[in-house]
Coordinates of C-alpha atoms in Angstrom, one line a residue:
X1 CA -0.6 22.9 -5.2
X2 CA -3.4 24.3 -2.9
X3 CA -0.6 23.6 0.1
X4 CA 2.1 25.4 -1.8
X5 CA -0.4 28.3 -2.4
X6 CA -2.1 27.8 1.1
X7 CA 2.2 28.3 2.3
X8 CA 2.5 31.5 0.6
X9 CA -0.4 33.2 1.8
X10 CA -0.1 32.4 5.2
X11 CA 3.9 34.1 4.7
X12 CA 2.8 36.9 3.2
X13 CA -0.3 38.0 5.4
X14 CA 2.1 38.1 8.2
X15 CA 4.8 40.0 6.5
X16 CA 2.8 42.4 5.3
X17 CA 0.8 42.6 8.5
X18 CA -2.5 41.0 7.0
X19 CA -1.8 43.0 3.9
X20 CA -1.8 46.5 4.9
X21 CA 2.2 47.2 5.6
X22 CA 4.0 48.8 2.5
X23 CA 7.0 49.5 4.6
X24 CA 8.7 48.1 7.9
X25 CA 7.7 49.6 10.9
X26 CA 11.5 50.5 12.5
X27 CA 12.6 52.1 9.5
X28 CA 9.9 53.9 8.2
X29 CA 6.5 52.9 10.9
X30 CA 5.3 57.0 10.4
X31 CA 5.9 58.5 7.2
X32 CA 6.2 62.2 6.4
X33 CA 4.9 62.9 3.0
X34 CA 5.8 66.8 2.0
X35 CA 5.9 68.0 -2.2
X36 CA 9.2 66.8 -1.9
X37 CA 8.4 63.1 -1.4
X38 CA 7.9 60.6 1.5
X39 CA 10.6 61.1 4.5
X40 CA 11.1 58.2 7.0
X41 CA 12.4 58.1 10.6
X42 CA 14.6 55.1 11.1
X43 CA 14.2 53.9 14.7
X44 CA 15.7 51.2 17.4
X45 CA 12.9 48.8 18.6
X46 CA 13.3 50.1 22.4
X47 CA 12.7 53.3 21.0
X48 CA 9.7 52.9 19.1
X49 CA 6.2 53.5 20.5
X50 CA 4.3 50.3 18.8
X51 CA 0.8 51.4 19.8
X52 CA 1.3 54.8 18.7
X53 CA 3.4 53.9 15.9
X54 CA 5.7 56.5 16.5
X55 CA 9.9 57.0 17.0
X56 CA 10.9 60.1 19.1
X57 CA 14.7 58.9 18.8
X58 CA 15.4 58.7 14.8
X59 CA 18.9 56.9 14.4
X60 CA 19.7 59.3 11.6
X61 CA 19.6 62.3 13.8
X62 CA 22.8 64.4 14.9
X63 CA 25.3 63.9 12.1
X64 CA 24.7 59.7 12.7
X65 CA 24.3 57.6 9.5
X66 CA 21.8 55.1 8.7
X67 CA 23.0 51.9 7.0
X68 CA 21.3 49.0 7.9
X69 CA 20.1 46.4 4.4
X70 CA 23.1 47.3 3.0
X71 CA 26.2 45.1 2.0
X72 CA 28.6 47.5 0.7
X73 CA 30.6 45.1 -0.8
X74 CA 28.0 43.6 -3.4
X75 CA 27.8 46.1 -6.5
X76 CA 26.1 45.9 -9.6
X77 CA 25.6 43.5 -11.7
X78 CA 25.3 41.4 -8.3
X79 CA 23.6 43.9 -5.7
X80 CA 22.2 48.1 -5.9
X81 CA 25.2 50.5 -5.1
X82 CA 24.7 51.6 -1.6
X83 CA 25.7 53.6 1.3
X84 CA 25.7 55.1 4.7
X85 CA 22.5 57.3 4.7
X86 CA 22.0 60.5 6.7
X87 CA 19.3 63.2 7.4
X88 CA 17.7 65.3 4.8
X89 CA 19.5 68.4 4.9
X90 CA 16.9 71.1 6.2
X91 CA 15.6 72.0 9.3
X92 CA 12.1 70.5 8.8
X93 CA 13.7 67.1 8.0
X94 CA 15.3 66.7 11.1
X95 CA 15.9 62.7 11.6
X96 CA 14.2 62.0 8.3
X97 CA 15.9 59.6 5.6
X98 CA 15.1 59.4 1.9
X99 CA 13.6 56.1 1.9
X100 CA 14.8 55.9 -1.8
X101 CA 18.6 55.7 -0.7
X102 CA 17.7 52.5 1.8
X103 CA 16.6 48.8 1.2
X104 CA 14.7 47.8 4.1
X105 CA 11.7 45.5 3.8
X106 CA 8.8 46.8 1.6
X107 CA 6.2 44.8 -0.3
X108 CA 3.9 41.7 0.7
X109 CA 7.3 39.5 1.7
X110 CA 9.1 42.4 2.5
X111 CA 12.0 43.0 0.4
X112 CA 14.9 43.8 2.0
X113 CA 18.8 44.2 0.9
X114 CA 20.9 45.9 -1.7
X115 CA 21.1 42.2 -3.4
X116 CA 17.6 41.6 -3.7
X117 CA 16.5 44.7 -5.1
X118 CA 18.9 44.4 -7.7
X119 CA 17.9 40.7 -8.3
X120 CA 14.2 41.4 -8.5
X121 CA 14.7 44.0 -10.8
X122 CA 16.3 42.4 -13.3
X123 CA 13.5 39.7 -13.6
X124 CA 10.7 42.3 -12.8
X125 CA 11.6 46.0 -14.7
X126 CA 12.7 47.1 -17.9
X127 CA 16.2 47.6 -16.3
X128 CA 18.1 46.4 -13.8
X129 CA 18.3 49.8 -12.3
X130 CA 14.8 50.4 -11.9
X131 CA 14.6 49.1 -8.1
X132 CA 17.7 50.4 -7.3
X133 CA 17.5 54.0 -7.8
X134 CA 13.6 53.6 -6.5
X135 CA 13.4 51.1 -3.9
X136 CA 9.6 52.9 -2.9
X137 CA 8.1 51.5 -5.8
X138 CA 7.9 48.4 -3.9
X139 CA 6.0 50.1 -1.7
X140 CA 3.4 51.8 -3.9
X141 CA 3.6 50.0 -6.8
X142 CA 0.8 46.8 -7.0
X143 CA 3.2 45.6 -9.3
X144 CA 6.0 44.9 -7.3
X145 CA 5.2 45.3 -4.2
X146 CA 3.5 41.4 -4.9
X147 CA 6.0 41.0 -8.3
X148 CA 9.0 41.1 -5.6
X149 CA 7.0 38.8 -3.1
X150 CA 6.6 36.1 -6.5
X151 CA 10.4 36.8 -7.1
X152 CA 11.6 35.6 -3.8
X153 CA 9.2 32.5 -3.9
X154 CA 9.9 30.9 -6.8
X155 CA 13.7 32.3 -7.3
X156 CA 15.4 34.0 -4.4
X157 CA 18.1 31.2 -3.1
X158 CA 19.8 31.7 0.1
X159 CA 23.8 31.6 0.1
X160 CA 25.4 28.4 -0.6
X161 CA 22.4 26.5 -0.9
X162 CA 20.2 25.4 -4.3
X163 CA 16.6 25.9 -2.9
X164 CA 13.9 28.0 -3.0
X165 CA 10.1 28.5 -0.8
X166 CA 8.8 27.0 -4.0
X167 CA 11.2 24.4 -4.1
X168 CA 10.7 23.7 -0.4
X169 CA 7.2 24.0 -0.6
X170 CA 7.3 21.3 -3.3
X171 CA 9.2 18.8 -0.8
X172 CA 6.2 18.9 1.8
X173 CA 8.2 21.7 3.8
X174 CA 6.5 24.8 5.5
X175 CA 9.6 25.1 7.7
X176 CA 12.2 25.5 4.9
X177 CA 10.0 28.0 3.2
X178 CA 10.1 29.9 6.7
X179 CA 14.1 28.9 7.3
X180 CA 14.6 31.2 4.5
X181 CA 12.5 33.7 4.6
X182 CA 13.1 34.5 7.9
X183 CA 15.4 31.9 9.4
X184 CA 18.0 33.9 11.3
X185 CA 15.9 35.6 13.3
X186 CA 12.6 32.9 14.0
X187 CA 14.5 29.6 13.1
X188 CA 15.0 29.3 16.8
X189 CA 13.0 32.9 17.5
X190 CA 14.9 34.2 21.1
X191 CA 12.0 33.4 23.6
X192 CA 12.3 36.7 24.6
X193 CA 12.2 38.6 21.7
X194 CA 8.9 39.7 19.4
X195 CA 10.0 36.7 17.0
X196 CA 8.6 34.4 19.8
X197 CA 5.5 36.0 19.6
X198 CA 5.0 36.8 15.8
X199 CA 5.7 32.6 14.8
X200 CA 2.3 32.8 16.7
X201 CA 0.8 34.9 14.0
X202 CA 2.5 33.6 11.2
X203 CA 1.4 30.0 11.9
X204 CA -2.4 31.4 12.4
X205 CA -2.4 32.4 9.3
X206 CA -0.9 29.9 7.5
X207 CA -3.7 27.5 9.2
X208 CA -7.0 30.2 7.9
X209 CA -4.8 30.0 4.6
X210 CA -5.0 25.9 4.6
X211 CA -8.4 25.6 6.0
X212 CA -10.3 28.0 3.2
X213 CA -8.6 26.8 0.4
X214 CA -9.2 23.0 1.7
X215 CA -6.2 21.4 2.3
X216 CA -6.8 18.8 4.5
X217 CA -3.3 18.3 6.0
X218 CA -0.3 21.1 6.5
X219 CA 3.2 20.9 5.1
X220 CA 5.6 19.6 7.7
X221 CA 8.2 21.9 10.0
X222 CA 11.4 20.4 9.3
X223 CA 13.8 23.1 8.1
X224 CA 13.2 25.3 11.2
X225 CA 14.5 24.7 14.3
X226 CA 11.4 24.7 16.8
X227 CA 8.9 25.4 14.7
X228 CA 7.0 22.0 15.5
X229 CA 7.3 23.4 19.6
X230 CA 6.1 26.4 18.4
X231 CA 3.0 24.8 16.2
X232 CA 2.1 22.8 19.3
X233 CA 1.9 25.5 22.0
X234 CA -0.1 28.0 20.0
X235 CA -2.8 25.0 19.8
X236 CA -2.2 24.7 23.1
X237 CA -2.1 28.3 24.7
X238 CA -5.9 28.2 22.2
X239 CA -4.0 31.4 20.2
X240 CA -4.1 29.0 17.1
X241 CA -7.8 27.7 17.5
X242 CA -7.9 27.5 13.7
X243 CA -4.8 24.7 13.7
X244 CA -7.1 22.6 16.7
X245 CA -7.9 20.0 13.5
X246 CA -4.5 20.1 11.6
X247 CA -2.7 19.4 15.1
X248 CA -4.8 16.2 15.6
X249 CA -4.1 15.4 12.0
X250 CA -0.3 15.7 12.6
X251 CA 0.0 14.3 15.5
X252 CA -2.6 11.2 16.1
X253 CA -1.6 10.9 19.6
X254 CA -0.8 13.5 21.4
X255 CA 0.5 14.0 24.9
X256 CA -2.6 15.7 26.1
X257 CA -5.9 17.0 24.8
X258 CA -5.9 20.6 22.5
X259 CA -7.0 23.5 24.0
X260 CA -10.8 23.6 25.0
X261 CA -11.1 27.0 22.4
X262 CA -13.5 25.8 19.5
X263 CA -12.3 25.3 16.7
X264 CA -13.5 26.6 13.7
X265 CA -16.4 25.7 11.5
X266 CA -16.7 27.9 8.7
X267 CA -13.7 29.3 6.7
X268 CA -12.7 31.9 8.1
X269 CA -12.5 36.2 6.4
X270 CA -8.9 36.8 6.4
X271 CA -10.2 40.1 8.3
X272 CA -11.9 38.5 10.4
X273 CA -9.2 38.4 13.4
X274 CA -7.9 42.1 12.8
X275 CA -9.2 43.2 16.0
X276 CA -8.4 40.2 18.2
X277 CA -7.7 41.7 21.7
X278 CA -4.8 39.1 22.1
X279 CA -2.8 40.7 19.2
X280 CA -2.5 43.9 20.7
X281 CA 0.5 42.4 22.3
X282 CA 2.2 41.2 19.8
X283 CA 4.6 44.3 18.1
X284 CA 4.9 43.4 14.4
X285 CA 6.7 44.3 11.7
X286 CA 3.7 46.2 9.9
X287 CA 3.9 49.8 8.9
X288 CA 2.6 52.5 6.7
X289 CA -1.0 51.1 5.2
X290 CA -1.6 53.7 2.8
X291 CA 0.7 53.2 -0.7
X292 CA 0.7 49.6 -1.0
X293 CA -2.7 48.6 -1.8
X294 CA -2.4 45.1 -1.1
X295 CA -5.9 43.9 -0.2
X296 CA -7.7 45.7 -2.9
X297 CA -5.7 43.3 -5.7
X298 CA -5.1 40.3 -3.4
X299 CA -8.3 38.5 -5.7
X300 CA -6.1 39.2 -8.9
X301 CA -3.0 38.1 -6.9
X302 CA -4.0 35.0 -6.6
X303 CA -4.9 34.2 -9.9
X304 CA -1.4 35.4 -10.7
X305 CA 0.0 33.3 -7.6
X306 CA -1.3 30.2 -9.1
X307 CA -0.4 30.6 -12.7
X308 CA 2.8 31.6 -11.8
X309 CA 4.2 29.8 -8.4
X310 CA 2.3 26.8 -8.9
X311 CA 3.3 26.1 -12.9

């Protein structure tokens, strides 16, 4: 149980960019908040200044449409109505979207398509409806914004297949929990893409996760391909000096020594590595920090987590 739990923490921390992104970075990285609302500036990765946080180039811009998270041919009762999106019509908007029209990824798991809003809703709201016509509240609602991130856990099942994180979790498997969260894109990850670099993060975490909560040996990466490769080099490279122990534990006799970077000895804050200058590199997936209010529930969370994923 403190494996399963250890699993989801270490997910969410680095979807939700250690628990201060509300909303994904391309789509809506800068928001514009006027009386009207929140306004977001969709944006290609080669266009989008990571350091700055900031997209000069808005792919909405100019009479284009923005569409992306949405299958238009799932409709209710199986997926939100949705659409090709386009600026807001005035002058000051220029490039903005309504983020309430799109289903990109919000929340600590980062929520993401017309299906599972509609899903998540049902089992979340007093209507079906409610995450459809306001997809934001996943972003500044406490609720769902960890509600959803439960929801996909214990329920969400990817397409032709009968298994879930929770259920994967249960079978000893990290790797099928990540295989569906985010298996298309990291299950290889490109070795030249960010994905290469943000498995390092994500398995970081998942090791502070496992070694403050006490579990004394991780859940295995079968399910994803090259997850295990990816495991060993971060101990290697001495990115993942919090894994040093669980790689010995893993593997009894390795090829060659861990990296010389101590290991840890105490638990470790999980802010304690927000500064490290070796992330700066790494372009993540994080965005706006200001609606979601992650960290300042994540105690209650995890009362919730355990109760609830863990039954």
């Amino acid at each position: 149980q403190k494996n399963e739990l250890a699993a989801f923490i270490g997910h969410t921390t680095h979807e939700s960019a250690q628990y201060t992104a509300a909303r994904e970075a391309l789509v809506c990285g800068r928001t514009i908040d006027e009386a009207a609302g929140t306004f977001c500036k969709p944006c290609k990765n080669e266009n989008y200044d990571w350091d700055n946080r900031y997209c000069e180039v808005s792919e909405a811009a100019n009479g284009k449409f923005y569409e992306d998270y949405c299958d238009k041919i799932v409709t209710p009762p199986f997926g939100c109505v949705c659409g090709p999106t386009s600026e807001v019509d005035k002058d000051d908007f220029k490039g903005l979207i309504n983020p309430n029209f799109v289903f990109f990824g919000r929340g600590a798991i980062q929520l993401s398509w017309n299906s599972n809003y509609l899903q998540a809703s049902t089992v979340l709201a007093e209507s079906s409806d409610t995450l459809c016509s306001q997809p934001e509240l996943v972003a500044t609602n406490p609720k769902y914004a960890w509600g959803t991130a439960l929801w996909f856990w214990v329920f969400k099942k990817p397409e032709g297949q009968e298994t879930t994180c929770h259920m994967q979790s249960l079978e000893g498997s990290f790797g099928g929990s990540l295989n569906i969260i985010n298996g298309g894109l990291e299950c290889p990850a490109d070795p030249t893409s960010y994905h290469a670099d943000a498995i390092v993060t994500r398995l970081r975490y998942y090791c502070i996760a496992a070694s403050v909560m006490g579990v004394k040996r991780l859940l295995d990466f079968e399910g994803c391909e090259g997850l295990s490769e990816s495991f060993e080099k971060c101990v290697m490279t001495g990115y993942c000096p919090e894994c040093n122990d669980f790689f010995k534990e893993a593997t009894p006799q390795p090829s060659k020594a861990p990296s010389p970077a101590e290991p840890t000895v105490q638990p470790i804050g999980f802010r304690t590595w927000a500064n490290d200058s070796w992330m700066t590199d790494i372009k993540r997936r994080d965005s706006s920090s200001s609606a979601m209010g992650i960290s300042s529930v994540f105690g209650i969370v995890t009362v919730f987590a355990v109760a609830y994923v863990l039954q």
